[in-house]
Coordinates of C-alpha atoms in Angstrom, one line a residue:
M19 CA 104.5 278.2 -136.1
S20 CA 104.8 280.9 -133.0
Y21 CA 103.7 281.1 -129.7
N22 CA 102.9 284.4 -127.3
K23 CA 105.5 283.2 -125.0
A24 CA 103.9 286.0 -121.9
P25 CA 100.6 284.0 -121.4
S26 CA 97.5 286.9 -122.0
I27 CA 96.3 285.9 -118.5
T28 CA 98.8 287.4 -116.4
A29 CA 97.0 290.8 -116.9
K30 CA 93.9 288.7 -115.4
V31 CA 95.7 287.9 -112.6
R32 CA 96.9 291.5 -112.3
I33 CA 93.7 292.9 -111.9
F34 CA 92.5 291.4 -108.7
T35 CA 93.9 291.7 -105.3
Y36 CA 93.1 288.7 -102.0
E37 CA 93.7 290.6 -98.8
P38 CA 93.0 287.7 -97.1
C39 CA 96.6 286.8 -98.0
G40 CA 98.0 290.1 -98.6
E41 CA 100.4 292.6 -97.9
I42 CA 99.1 292.5 -94.2
V43 CA 99.9 288.7 -93.9
R44 CA 103.5 288.6 -95.7
H45 CA 104.2 291.9 -93.6
A46 CA 103.1 289.5 -90.3
R47 CA 105.5 286.6 -91.1
R48 CA 108.0 289.0 -91.7
L49 CA 107.8 289.7 -88.5
E50 CA 107.1 286.9 -87.1
K51 CA 110.7 285.7 -88.4
E52 CA 111.9 289.2 -86.2
I53 CA 110.7 287.3 -83.1
Y54 CA 112.6 284.4 -83.6
D55 CA 115.6 285.5 -85.1
N56 CA 116.1 288.5 -82.1
P57 CA 113.8 287.7 -79.4
G58 CA 112.6 291.0 -77.8
S59 CA 113.6 293.1 -80.6
L60 CA 109.2 294.3 -80.5
P61 CA 106.5 295.3 -78.3
F62 CA 105.1 291.3 -78.2
Q63 CA 106.1 288.8 -78.1
E64 CA 103.8 286.9 -80.7
I65 CA 101.8 287.0 -83.7
I66 CA 98.1 286.2 -83.8
Y67 CA 96.4 285.7 -87.2
C68 CA 93.3 286.6 -87.3
N69 CA 93.1 286.9 -91.0
L70 CA 92.1 283.8 -92.4
G71 CA 89.4 281.5 -91.3
N72 CA 91.9 278.1 -90.8
P73 CA 90.5 276.8 -87.1
Q74 CA 93.2 274.4 -87.2
A75 CA 95.7 276.2 -88.0
L76 CA 95.1 278.4 -84.6
G77 CA 95.1 275.5 -82.7
Q78 CA 92.1 274.4 -82.8
R79 CA 91.2 270.3 -82.2
P80 CA 90.2 268.8 -84.9
I81 CA 86.7 266.3 -84.2
N82 CA 87.7 263.1 -84.0
F83 CA 85.2 261.5 -85.7
F84 CA 86.1 263.3 -89.3
R85 CA 89.2 261.7 -89.1
E86 CA 88.1 258.0 -89.2
G87 CA 85.8 255.8 -91.0
V88 CA 84.1 255.8 -94.5
R89 CA 81.1 254.6 -95.7
S90 CA 80.1 256.5 -99.3
L91 CA 80.8 259.4 -100.8
R92 CA 77.7 260.7 -103.1
E93 CA 75.5 259.0 -102.3
A94 CA 76.2 259.6 -97.9
V95 CA 76.4 263.7 -99.1
A96 CA 73.2 263.6 -101.4
D97 CA 71.7 261.5 -98.1
G98 CA 72.9 264.3 -96.2
I99 CA 71.4 267.0 -98.2
A100 CA 67.6 265.3 -97.8
A101 CA 68.1 264.9 -94.0
R102 CA 69.0 268.3 -93.8
D103 CA 66.1 270.6 -96.3
G104 CA 63.5 267.9 -96.0
F105 CA 63.8 267.4 -99.6
P106 CA 65.3 264.7 -102.1
S107 CA 68.5 264.9 -103.7
R108 CA 69.9 262.8 -106.4
P109 CA 73.6 261.5 -105.9
D110 CA 74.2 262.6 -110.0
N111 CA 73.4 266.2 -108.8
I112 CA 76.0 266.2 -106.5
F113 CA 79.6 266.8 -107.8
L114 CA 82.6 266.5 -104.9
T115 CA 85.5 268.4 -105.5
D116 CA 88.4 270.1 -104.2
G117 CA 87.1 272.4 -102.0
A118 CA 83.6 275.0 -102.7
S119 CA 86.6 276.9 -104.4
S120 CA 87.4 274.7 -107.3
A121 CA 83.3 273.9 -107.2
I122 CA 82.9 277.9 -108.0
N123 CA 85.6 278.1 -110.4
M124 CA 83.8 276.0 -113.1
M125 CA 80.5 277.3 -112.4
M126 CA 82.0 280.2 -113.3
Q127 CA 83.8 278.5 -116.6
I128 CA 80.6 277.2 -116.9
L129 CA 78.9 280.3 -116.7
I130 CA 80.6 282.8 -118.2
R131 CA 81.1 283.1 -122.0
S132 CA 82.5 286.8 -123.0
H133 CA 83.5 290.1 -120.7
E134 CA 79.1 290.8 -121.9
D135 CA 78.4 288.3 -119.2
G136 CA 77.8 289.5 -116.2
I137 CA 77.4 288.1 -112.2
L138 CA 75.6 290.0 -109.6
C139 CA 77.4 289.0 -106.7
P140 CA 76.9 291.3 -103.1
L141 CA 79.7 294.1 -101.3
P142 CA 81.4 294.2 -98.9
E143 CA 82.4 290.6 -101.1
Y144 CA 84.9 287.1 -100.8
P145 CA 87.6 287.8 -103.3
L146 CA 87.4 284.4 -104.7
Y147 CA 83.7 286.0 -106.4
S148 CA 85.7 288.6 -108.3
A149 CA 89.0 286.7 -108.8
S150 CA 87.6 284.0 -111.0
I151 CA 84.8 286.2 -112.8
I152 CA 88.3 287.4 -114.0
L153 CA 89.8 285.2 -114.4
H154 CA 87.5 283.3 -116.5
G155 CA 86.3 287.1 -118.6
G156 CA 83.4 287.8 -116.9
T157 CA 81.9 291.2 -115.9
M158 CA 81.6 291.2 -112.5
V159 CA 78.0 293.3 -111.5
P160 CA 78.0 294.2 -107.8
Y161 CA 75.2 295.0 -105.5
N162 CA 75.7 296.8 -102.4
L163 CA 74.6 295.0 -98.6
T164 CA 73.2 297.4 -96.4
E165 CA 75.2 298.4 -93.3
D166 CA 73.1 299.8 -91.1
S167 CA 70.6 297.4 -91.6
G168 CA 73.1 294.6 -90.5
W169 CA 74.4 293.9 -93.9
G170 CA 70.9 293.2 -95.1
L171 CA 70.5 292.1 -98.5
E172 CA 67.6 294.4 -100.3
I173 CA 65.9 293.1 -103.3
F174 CA 65.7 296.3 -104.8
E175 CA 69.4 297.4 -104.6
V176 CA 69.9 293.9 -106.5
K177 CA 67.4 295.0 -109.4
R178 CA 68.5 298.5 -109.9
C179 CA 71.5 296.6 -110.3
L180 CA 70.1 294.2 -112.4
E181 CA 68.6 296.5 -115.1
E182 CA 71.8 299.3 -115.0
A183 CA 73.9 296.1 -115.9
R184 CA 71.1 295.2 -118.9
A185 CA 71.0 299.1 -119.8
S186 CA 74.5 298.3 -120.7
G187 CA 74.7 295.8 -122.7
L188 CA 75.9 293.0 -120.5
T189 CA 74.1 289.6 -120.3
I190 CA 73.2 289.1 -115.8
R191 CA 73.6 285.0 -115.9
A192 CA 74.0 284.9 -111.7
M193 CA 73.3 285.7 -109.0
V194 CA 76.2 285.0 -105.7
V195 CA 74.7 285.0 -102.3
I196 CA 76.9 284.2 -99.6
N197 CA 74.9 282.8 -97.2
P198 CA 75.6 283.2 -93.5
G199 CA 78.2 286.4 -94.9
N200 CA 81.5 286.3 -95.3
P201 CA 83.0 289.1 -94.3
T202 CA 80.3 290.1 -92.9
G203 CA 78.3 287.1 -90.5
Q204 CA 75.1 288.1 -91.0
V205 CA 72.3 285.6 -91.5
L206 CA 69.1 286.1 -94.0
S207 CA 66.3 285.6 -92.5
I208 CA 63.6 283.2 -94.3
T209 CA 61.5 285.9 -95.9
N210 CA 64.8 287.6 -97.2
Q211 CA 65.8 284.3 -99.0
E212 CA 62.3 283.9 -100.8
E213 CA 62.3 286.8 -102.0
I214 CA 65.3 286.1 -104.1
V215 CA 64.3 283.4 -104.8
E216 CA 61.2 284.9 -106.7
F217 CA 63.8 287.1 -107.9
C218 CA 65.5 285.0 -109.6
R219 CA 63.3 282.9 -110.9
K220 CA 61.3 286.0 -112.7
E221 CA 64.7 287.4 -113.7
G222 CA 65.9 283.5 -115.4
L223 CA 69.5 283.9 -113.4
V224 CA 71.2 281.1 -111.3
I225 CA 71.4 281.3 -107.6
L226 CA 74.7 280.5 -107.0
A227 CA 74.3 279.7 -103.0
D228 CA 78.2 279.9 -100.8
E229 CA 76.8 277.7 -98.2
V230 CA 80.1 276.6 -96.4
Y231 CA 79.0 278.0 -93.3
Q232 CA 76.0 276.8 -93.2
E233 CA 77.3 275.2 -89.0
N234 CA 78.4 278.3 -87.9
V235 CA 74.9 280.0 -87.1
Y236 CA 74.9 281.6 -83.6
T237 CA 71.4 284.1 -83.5
E238 CA 68.5 282.1 -81.3
N239 CA 66.6 283.9 -83.8
K240 CA 67.4 282.6 -87.2
R241 CA 68.7 279.4 -87.9
F242 CA 70.3 278.3 -91.6
N243 CA 68.0 277.5 -94.7
S244 CA 69.5 276.4 -98.3
F245 CA 68.7 277.8 -100.7
K246 CA 67.0 274.6 -102.7
K247 CA 64.9 274.2 -99.7
V248 CA 63.6 277.5 -99.6
A249 CA 62.8 277.1 -103.4
R250 CA 61.2 273.7 -103.0
S251 CA 58.8 274.9 -99.8
L252 CA 57.3 277.6 -102.2
G253 CA 56.9 274.9 -104.0
Y254 CA 59.2 275.9 -107.4
D255 CA 61.3 272.1 -108.9
H256 CA 64.1 271.9 -111.4
H257 CA 61.9 273.5 -114.1
D258 CA 61.4 276.4 -112.0
L259 CA 64.6 277.7 -111.9
S260 CA 68.7 276.7 -111.2
I261 CA 70.1 276.4 -107.9
V262 CA 74.2 275.6 -107.3
S263 CA 75.3 275.1 -103.4
F264 CA 78.3 275.4 -103.0
H265 CA 79.5 273.5 -98.9
S266 CA 83.3 273.2 -97.7
V267 CA 85.2 270.5 -94.8
S268 CA 87.2 274.4 -94.4
M269 CA 84.3 276.0 -92.7
G270 CA 81.5 274.9 -90.5
Y271 CA 82.9 274.4 -86.9
Y272 CA 85.3 271.1 -87.9
G273 CA 87.8 273.8 -89.6
E274 CA 89.2 271.2 -92.0
C275 CA 91.1 273.3 -94.2
G276 CA 94.1 271.5 -95.6
R277 CA 91.9 268.0 -96.0
R278 CA 90.9 270.3 -99.2
G279 CA 87.1 268.4 -99.7
G280 CA 84.0 270.0 -101.2
Y281 CA 80.4 269.4 -103.0
M282 CA 78.0 271.2 -105.2
E283 CA 74.5 270.3 -106.0
I284 CA 73.4 271.9 -108.9
C285 CA 69.5 271.7 -109.5
G286 CA 67.5 273.1 -112.4
F287 CA 70.0 271.8 -115.5
G288 CA 69.4 269.7 -118.3
D289 CA 71.0 266.6 -119.0
D290 CA 73.1 268.5 -122.3
V291 CA 74.4 271.1 -119.3
I292 CA 74.9 268.6 -117.3
D293 CA 77.0 266.2 -119.6
E294 CA 79.4 269.4 -120.0
M295 CA 79.8 269.6 -116.2
Y296 CA 80.9 265.6 -116.1
K297 CA 83.0 266.7 -119.5
L298 CA 85.0 269.8 -117.6
A299 CA 85.3 268.6 -114.0
S300 CA 86.5 264.9 -115.7
L301 CA 89.9 267.5 -117.2
T302 CA 90.8 267.1 -113.7
I303 CA 90.5 263.4 -113.3
C304 CA 89.3 263.5 -109.5
P305 CA 89.1 265.5 -106.2
N306 CA 91.5 264.5 -103.7
I307 CA 90.1 260.5 -101.9
A308 CA 90.6 262.1 -98.3
G309 CA 88.8 265.4 -99.0
Q310 CA 85.5 263.3 -101.0
I311 CA 85.2 261.0 -97.8
L312 CA 85.6 263.8 -95.1
I313 CA 82.5 266.1 -97.0
S314 CA 80.5 262.8 -96.6
L315 CA 81.3 262.0 -93.2
V316 CA 81.0 266.1 -92.4
M317 CA 77.0 265.5 -94.4
D318 CA 76.4 261.9 -92.4
P319 CA 77.5 262.4 -88.9
P320 CA 77.5 260.0 -86.4
K321 CA 73.7 259.7 -84.8
L322 CA 72.4 258.1 -82.0
G323 CA 73.3 254.6 -81.0
D324 CA 76.5 254.9 -83.3
E325 CA 79.6 253.9 -81.4
A326 CA 81.4 257.1 -82.2
F327 CA 77.8 259.1 -81.6
E328 CA 78.3 260.9 -78.0
I329 CA 82.2 262.0 -78.0
F330 CA 81.7 263.8 -81.3
M331 CA 78.2 265.5 -79.7
V332 CA 81.1 266.6 -76.8
E333 CA 83.6 268.4 -79.1
K334 CA 81.0 269.3 -81.5
E335 CA 79.4 271.5 -79.0
E336 CA 82.7 272.5 -77.3
T337 CA 83.9 273.5 -80.7
Y338 CA 80.8 275.6 -81.3
S339 CA 80.5 277.2 -77.7
S340 CA 83.7 278.3 -77.4
L341 CA 83.1 280.3 -80.6
L342 CA 80.4 281.6 -79.4
K343 CA 82.5 283.2 -76.7
R344 CA 84.6 284.5 -78.6
A345 CA 82.5 285.9 -81.2
K346 CA 80.8 287.6 -78.4
A347 CA 83.6 288.8 -76.5
L348 CA 85.6 290.7 -80.1
Q349 CA 82.2 291.7 -80.5
K350 CA 82.1 293.9 -76.9
A351 CA 85.7 294.8 -77.6
F352 CA 85.5 296.1 -81.3
S353 CA 82.2 297.9 -80.1
G354 CA 83.6 299.8 -77.0
L355 CA 86.2 301.6 -79.0
E356 CA 86.1 305.1 -80.0
G357 CA 84.6 305.4 -83.6
V358 CA 84.3 302.2 -83.8
S359 CA 80.8 300.0 -84.6
C360 CA 80.4 296.9 -85.1
N361 CA 76.8 294.8 -86.3
K362 CA 75.9 291.8 -83.8
F363 CA 77.7 289.0 -84.8
E364 CA 75.4 286.1 -86.2
G365 CA 77.5 283.4 -88.6
A366 CA 79.9 282.5 -90.6
M367 CA 83.3 282.8 -88.5
Y368 CA 84.3 286.7 -89.0
L369 CA 83.8 289.8 -87.8
F370 CA 83.5 292.9 -89.7
P371 CA 83.9 296.1 -87.3
R372 CA 83.8 299.3 -89.1
L373 CA 86.7 302.3 -88.6
R374 CA 85.8 305.9 -88.4
L375 CA 89.4 306.9 -88.5
P376 CA 90.1 311.2 -87.7
Q377 CA 91.2 313.1 -90.8
A378 CA 94.4 313.5 -89.9
A379 CA 95.1 309.6 -89.9
I380 CA 93.1 309.8 -93.3
K381 CA 95.8 312.5 -94.3
A382 CA 98.8 310.4 -92.6
A383 CA 97.1 307.0 -95.1
Q384 CA 97.3 309.0 -98.0
L385 CA 100.7 310.3 -97.6
E386 CA 102.2 307.2 -97.6
G387 CA 99.6 306.1 -100.8
V388 CA 97.6 304.0 -98.3
S389 CA 94.0 302.8 -97.6
P390 CA 93.0 304.1 -94.5
D391 CA 92.3 300.4 -93.8
V392 CA 95.3 299.6 -94.4
F393 CA 97.1 302.3 -92.5
Y394 CA 95.5 301.3 -89.1
A395 CA 96.1 297.6 -90.0
H396 CA 100.0 297.7 -90.2
R397 CA 99.7 300.2 -87.4
L398 CA 97.8 297.4 -85.4
L399 CA 99.8 294.3 -86.4
G400 CA 103.5 296.4 -85.5
A401 CA 102.2 298.1 -82.3
T402 CA 100.3 294.6 -80.8
G403 CA 101.0 291.4 -82.8
I404 CA 97.7 291.4 -84.4
A405 CA 97.2 290.6 -87.8
V406 CA 93.5 291.4 -89.4
V407 CA 92.3 291.9 -93.2
P408 CA 91.8 295.7 -94.2
G409 CA 88.2 295.7 -95.5
S410 CA 89.4 297.5 -98.7
G411 CA 89.7 293.6 -100.1
F412 CA 86.3 292.9 -99.6
H413 CA 85.1 296.3 -101.8
P414 CA 82.7 297.7 -99.4
V415 CA 81.0 301.0 -100.3
S416 CA 83.0 304.0 -101.1
G417 CA 84.8 306.1 -98.6
T418 CA 84.1 303.7 -95.5
S419 CA 87.1 302.3 -93.8
H420 CA 86.8 298.4 -92.3
I421 CA 88.4 295.5 -90.5
R422 CA 88.2 291.4 -90.7
C423 CA 88.7 289.6 -88.0
T424 CA 88.5 286.2 -87.8
I425 CA 86.8 284.6 -84.4
L426 CA 89.5 281.7 -84.6
P427 CA 92.2 282.2 -82.0
G428 CA 92.2 280.6 -78.4
E429 CA 90.0 282.0 -75.7
E430 CA 92.6 282.5 -73.8
T431 CA 94.6 284.2 -76.7
I432 CA 91.9 286.4 -77.7
T433 CA 91.5 287.5 -73.5
A434 CA 95.0 288.6 -73.3
M435 CA 95.0 290.1 -77.1
V436 CA 91.3 292.3 -76.1
P437 CA 93.9 294.5 -73.8
R438 CA 96.4 295.1 -76.8
L439 CA 93.7 296.2 -79.0
Q440 CA 91.8 298.5 -76.7
A441 CA 95.1 300.1 -75.6
F442 CA 96.7 300.4 -79.0
H443 CA 93.7 301.8 -80.3
E444 CA 92.8 304.7 -77.8
A445 CA 97.1 305.3 -78.9
F446 CA 96.0 305.9 -82.1
M447 CA 93.1 307.9 -81.7
D448 CA 95.1 310.1 -79.1
E449 CA 98.1 310.6 -81.9
F450 CA 95.7 311.7 -84.9
R451 CA 92.9 313.1 -83.0
G452 CA 94.4 316.3 -83.4

């Protein structure tokens, strides 16, 4: 017997990209080493990482309650979901996972049978989805969010993409919805969610609801509603529609990225499918216990009368208020730059401003063999030490340029960062204007 020593998965791994940890970040690490080895050699003294959604890596203090105490696990998560939505949740429908990523990968493995199976995904997208679909042998079917309407999700656009995919011979299995959005930061209206529920019910699609930023909603006229709550409010139960929702301890106001805790709640699947899910989940024995404990605490935080309640609420409000101040400062800064537009920040942890760069800058990028947003991000990093993610890594509409910038650096850091950003951008535009 002979074995193929070059695993077939290698080709698939080469296909997808993951820009949040891509070349810009690797270059930032090299510059950081240069600052350490040769102080004063660069025009800045530190790298400001605006590329990742990891709050504590950027100095945010952990919420004390999430570092203490244990009560129960799946039961606590189910109770927390029921309290949040006002509809029952069964512990047997909860899978505790090593963060949301492992749950998403598990669902792709369950849903995708061959390259003829398609998954509807939003563009711009969080690249975990395209990567996971590719790795599991499926076909990503993109639908475009509309930037001019605040990154809105237009159901007629989704329907068009679905019909074109089916006409090409694909079987569409599910629709991914990220709410609040990453990288775009929008929060879906309840009306929009109802349209999606009705659409997926009619078309027989599983809703894959990425709800990891459900605690990060900053706009007064919108609030987070889970897709399960929306479906139940419309009168649909598990016989009518299949929904999988994902959550994680990495996001929210707690930002416990290193703890690797999360869950998925599955609704509307038969017992035979659930049995197969348990079998697949069992291959990894179990998720880490610290992550399991933490996600149960996230879903069952202290209540009025509990010993930890007062300090928990103070820490939560301080963190939330600070995130909002940082978001407003960055949104104002980006919106004030020549040739840059930035939609109103509604949720999650990111801004996704659009760059309208001079033709000379676009030509310079072409000469270097990179996209304009990569060219801009490299120049920004080299001049200021500010590391952002080129928007092309999230696959926005062709011909547009964006960057994704997190709101997570501390308030003082952002205050110091804004003038550097403004000075760089003015010099960049002057250099390439003619």
